[in-house]
Coordinates of C-alpha atoms in Angstrom, one line a residue:
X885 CA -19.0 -36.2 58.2
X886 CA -17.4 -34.3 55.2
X887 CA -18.7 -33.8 51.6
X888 CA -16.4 -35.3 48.9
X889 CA -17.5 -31.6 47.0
X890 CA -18.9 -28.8 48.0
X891 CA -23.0 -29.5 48.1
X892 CA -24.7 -26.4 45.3
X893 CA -26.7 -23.7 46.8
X894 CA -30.5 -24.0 47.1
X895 CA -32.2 -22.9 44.0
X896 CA -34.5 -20.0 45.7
X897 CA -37.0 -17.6 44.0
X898 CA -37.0 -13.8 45.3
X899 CA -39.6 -12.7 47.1
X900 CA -41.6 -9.2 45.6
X901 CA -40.3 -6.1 47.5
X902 CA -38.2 -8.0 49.9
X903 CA -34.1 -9.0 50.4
X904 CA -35.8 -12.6 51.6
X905 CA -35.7 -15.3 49.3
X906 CA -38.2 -18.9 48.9
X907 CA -35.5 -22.2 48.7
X908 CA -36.9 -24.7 46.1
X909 CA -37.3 -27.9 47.3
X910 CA -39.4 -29.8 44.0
X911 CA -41.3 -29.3 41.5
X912 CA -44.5 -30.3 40.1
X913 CA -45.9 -29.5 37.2
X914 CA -49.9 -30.7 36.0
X915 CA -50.5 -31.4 32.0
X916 CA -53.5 -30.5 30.4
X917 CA -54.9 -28.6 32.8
X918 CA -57.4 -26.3 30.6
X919 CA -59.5 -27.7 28.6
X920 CA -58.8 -25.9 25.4
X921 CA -55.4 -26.8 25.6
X922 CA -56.2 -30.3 26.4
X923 CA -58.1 -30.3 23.0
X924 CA -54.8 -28.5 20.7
X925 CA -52.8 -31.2 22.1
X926 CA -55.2 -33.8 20.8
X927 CA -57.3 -34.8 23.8
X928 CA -60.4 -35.1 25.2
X929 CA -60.6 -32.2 28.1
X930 CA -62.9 -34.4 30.0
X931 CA -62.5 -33.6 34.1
X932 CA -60.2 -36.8 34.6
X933 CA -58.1 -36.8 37.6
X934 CA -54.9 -34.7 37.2
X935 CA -51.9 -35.9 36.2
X936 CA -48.1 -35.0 36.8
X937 CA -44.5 -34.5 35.9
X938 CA -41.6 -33.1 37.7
X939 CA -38.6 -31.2 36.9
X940 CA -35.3 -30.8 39.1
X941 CA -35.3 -28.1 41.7
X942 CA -32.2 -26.9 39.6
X943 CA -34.0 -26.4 36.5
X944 CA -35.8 -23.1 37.9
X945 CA -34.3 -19.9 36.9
X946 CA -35.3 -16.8 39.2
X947 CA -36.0 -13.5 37.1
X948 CA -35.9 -10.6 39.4
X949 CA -38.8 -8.0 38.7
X950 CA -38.3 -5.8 36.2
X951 CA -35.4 -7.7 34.2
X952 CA -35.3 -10.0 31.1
X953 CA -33.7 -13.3 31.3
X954 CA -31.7 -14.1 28.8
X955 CA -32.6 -17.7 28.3
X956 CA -29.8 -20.3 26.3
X957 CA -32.1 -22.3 23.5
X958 CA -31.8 -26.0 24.6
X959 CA -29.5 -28.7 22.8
X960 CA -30.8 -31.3 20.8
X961 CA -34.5 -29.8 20.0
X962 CA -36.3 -28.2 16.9
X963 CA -39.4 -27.4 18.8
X964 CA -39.1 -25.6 21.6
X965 CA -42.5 -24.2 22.9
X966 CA -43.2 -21.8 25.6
X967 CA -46.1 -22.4 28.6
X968 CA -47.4 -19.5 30.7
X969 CA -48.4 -21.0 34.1
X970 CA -49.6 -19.9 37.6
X971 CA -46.9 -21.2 40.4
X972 CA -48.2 -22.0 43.6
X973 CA -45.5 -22.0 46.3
X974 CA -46.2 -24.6 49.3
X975 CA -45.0 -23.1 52.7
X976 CA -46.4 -25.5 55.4
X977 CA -46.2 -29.9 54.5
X978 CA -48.5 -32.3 54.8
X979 CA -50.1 -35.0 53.0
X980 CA -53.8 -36.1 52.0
X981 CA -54.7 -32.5 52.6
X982 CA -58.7 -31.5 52.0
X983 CA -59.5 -29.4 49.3
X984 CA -60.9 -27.2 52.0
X985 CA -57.7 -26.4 53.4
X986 CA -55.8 -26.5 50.5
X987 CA -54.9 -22.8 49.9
X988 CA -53.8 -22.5 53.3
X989 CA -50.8 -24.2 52.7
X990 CA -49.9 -22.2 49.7
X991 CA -47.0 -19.7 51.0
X992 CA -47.1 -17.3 47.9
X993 CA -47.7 -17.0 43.8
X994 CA -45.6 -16.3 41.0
X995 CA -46.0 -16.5 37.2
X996 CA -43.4 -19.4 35.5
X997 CA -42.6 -20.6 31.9
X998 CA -42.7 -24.9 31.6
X999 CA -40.6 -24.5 28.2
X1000 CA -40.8 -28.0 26.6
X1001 CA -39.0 -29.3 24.0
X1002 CA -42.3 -30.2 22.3
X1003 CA -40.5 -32.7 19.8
X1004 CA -38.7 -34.8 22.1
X1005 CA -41.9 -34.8 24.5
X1006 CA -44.0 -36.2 21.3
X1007 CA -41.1 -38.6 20.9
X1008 CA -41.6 -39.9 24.6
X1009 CA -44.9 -39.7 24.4
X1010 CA -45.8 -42.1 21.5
X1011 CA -43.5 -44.7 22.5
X1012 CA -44.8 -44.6 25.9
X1013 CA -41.7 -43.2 27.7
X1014 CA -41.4 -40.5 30.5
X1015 CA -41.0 -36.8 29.6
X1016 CA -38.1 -36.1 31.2
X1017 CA -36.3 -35.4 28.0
X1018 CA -38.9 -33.1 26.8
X1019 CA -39.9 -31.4 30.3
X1020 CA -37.1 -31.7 32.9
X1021 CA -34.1 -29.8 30.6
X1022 CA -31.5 -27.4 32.2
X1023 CA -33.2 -23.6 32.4
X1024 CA -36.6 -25.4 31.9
X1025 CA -38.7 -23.5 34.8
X1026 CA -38.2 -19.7 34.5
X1027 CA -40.1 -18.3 37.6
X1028 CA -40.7 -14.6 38.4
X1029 CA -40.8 -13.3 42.0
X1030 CA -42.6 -14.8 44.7
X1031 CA -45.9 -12.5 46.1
X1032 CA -47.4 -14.0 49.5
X1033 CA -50.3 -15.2 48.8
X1034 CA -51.9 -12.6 51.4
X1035 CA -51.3 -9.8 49.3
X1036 CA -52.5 -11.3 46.3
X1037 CA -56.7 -11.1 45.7
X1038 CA -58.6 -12.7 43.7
X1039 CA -56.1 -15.2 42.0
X1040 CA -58.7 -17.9 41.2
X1041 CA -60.0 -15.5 38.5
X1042 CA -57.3 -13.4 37.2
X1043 CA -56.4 -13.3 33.5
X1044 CA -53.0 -15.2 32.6
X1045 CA -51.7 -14.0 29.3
X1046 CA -48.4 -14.3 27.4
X1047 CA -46.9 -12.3 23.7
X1048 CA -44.0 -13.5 21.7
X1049 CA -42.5 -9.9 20.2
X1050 CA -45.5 -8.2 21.1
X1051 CA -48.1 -10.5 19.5
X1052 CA -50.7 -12.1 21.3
X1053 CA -50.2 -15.8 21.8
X1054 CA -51.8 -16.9 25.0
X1055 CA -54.6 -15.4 27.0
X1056 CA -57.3 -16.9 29.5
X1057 CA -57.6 -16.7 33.2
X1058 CA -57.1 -18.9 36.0
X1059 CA -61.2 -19.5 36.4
X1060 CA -60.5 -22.1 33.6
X1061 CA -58.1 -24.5 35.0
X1062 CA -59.9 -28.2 34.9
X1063 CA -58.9 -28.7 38.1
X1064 CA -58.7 -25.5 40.6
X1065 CA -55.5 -24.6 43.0
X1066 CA -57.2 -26.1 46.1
X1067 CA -57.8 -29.4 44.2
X1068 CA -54.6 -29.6 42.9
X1069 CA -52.7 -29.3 45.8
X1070 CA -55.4 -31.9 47.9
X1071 CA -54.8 -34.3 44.7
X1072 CA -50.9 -34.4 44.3
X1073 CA -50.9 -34.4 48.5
X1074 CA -52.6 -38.2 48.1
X1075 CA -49.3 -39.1 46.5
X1076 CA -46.3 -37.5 48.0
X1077 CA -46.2 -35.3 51.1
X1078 CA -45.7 -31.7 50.1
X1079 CA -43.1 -29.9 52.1
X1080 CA -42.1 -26.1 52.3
X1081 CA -40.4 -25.3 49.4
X1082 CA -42.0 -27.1 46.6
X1083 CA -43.6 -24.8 43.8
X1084 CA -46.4 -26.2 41.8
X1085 CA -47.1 -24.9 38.1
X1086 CA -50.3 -25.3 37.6
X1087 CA -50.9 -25.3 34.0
X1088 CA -50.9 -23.8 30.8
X1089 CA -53.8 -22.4 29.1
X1090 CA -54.3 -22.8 24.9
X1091 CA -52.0 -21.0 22.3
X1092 CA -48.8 -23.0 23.3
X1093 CA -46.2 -22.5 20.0
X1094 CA -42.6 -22.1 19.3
X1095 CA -39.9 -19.9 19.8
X1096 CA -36.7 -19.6 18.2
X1097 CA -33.3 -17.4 19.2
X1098 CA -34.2 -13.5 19.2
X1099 CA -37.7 -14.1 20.3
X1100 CA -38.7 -12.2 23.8
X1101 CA -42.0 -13.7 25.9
X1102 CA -43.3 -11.8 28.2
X1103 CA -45.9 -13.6 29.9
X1104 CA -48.4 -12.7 33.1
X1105 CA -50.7 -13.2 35.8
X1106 CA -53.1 -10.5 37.1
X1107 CA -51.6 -9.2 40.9
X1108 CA -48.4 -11.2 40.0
X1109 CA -46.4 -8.8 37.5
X1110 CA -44.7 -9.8 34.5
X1111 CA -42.1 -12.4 33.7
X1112 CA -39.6 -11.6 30.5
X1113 CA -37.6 -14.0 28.6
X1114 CA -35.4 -13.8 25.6
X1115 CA -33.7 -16.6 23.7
X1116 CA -30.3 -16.5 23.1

């Protein structure tokens, strides 16, 4: 058998302080996954089961450690708004996996941006549409290095923060998410068998806003190192 074209590359995310890289297979992504960001969005944060969107394995955009992406604003938006998330990066499948045995299939962490363009998303959203035109856009998923998830401690509770130019605009810690790694990962499992390769942003804590061209985020998770974006 013979391609009619040449098949792309695999997206893959580099691994911290190694040549090896992670291939992306899919992504996941949870919505309203802390509770005060639940609220500024206008909902009740009540501990409903988790909901999800994906993106395209081809929206992720690896930032080596240590550089700043520069990042194209999206067409056809007014409104784009930035997300600070945990990734969780799945390195062994399986489906309806218990919540006790959850993290064992995690591979590695990294710290990711779900930018959205917020007014399309509100467009979708109150005529009952899917997101995709909000949430699945080209360069959508910027993702820092992979850290296994061995040399990482403590990642339940570490602070996740993000600054636009320096300021302050998102800061919590992973201790708040609704619904915890382990139970993420057993939930989504129930409904599609997770393979090496997918990533799973977890969620984005309050103080989601905008950003226009010239704007730099730099955004983090405690033991996973910084990710940096500018807008061009």
């Amino acid at each position: 058998m013979s391609f009619v074209f040449a098949p792309a590359a695999p997206v893959a995310v580099p691994i911290a302080g190694s040549q090896d890289a992670f291939p992306v297979r899919r992504v996941y992504c949870v919505g309203r996954n802390y509770a005060a960001h639940a609220r500024e969005m206008g909902f009740d944060p009540d501990r409903e089961p988790p909901f999800f969107f994906c993106k395209p394995a081809d929206a992720v955009v690896p930032v080596a450690d240590g550089q700043t992406l520069d990042l194209p604003y999206p067409p056809e938006t007014a409104n784009l708004h930035y997300e600070i998330e945990l990734v969780a990066a799945i390195g062994k499948g399986g489906d309806h996996i218990a919540v006790d045995d959850a993290l064992a299939h995690v591979w590695g962490y990294a710290v990711g941006l779900d930018m959205t363009r917020r007014d399309l998303q509100m467009k979708m959203r109150e005529a009952g549409r899917p997101w995709e035109l909000g949430k699945a856009f080209d360069h959508s998923a910027p993702i820092g290095p992979l850290h296994p998830a061995g040399s990482v401690n403590g990642i339940g509770q570490a602070a996740i923060w993000l600054q636009v130019n320096g300021a302050d605009k998102q800061r919590s810690d992973i201790g708040k998410l609704i619904w915890s790694i382990a139970e993420t990962i057993s939930y989504l499992s129930r409904y599609f068998r997770l393979e090496a390769g997918d990533l799973i942003y977890t969620g984005t804590p309050e103080g989601v806003g905008p950003v226009v061209r010239g704007d730099t985020m730099v955004g983090g998770v405690d033991g996973l190192g910084t990710l940096s974006v500018r807008m061009v």
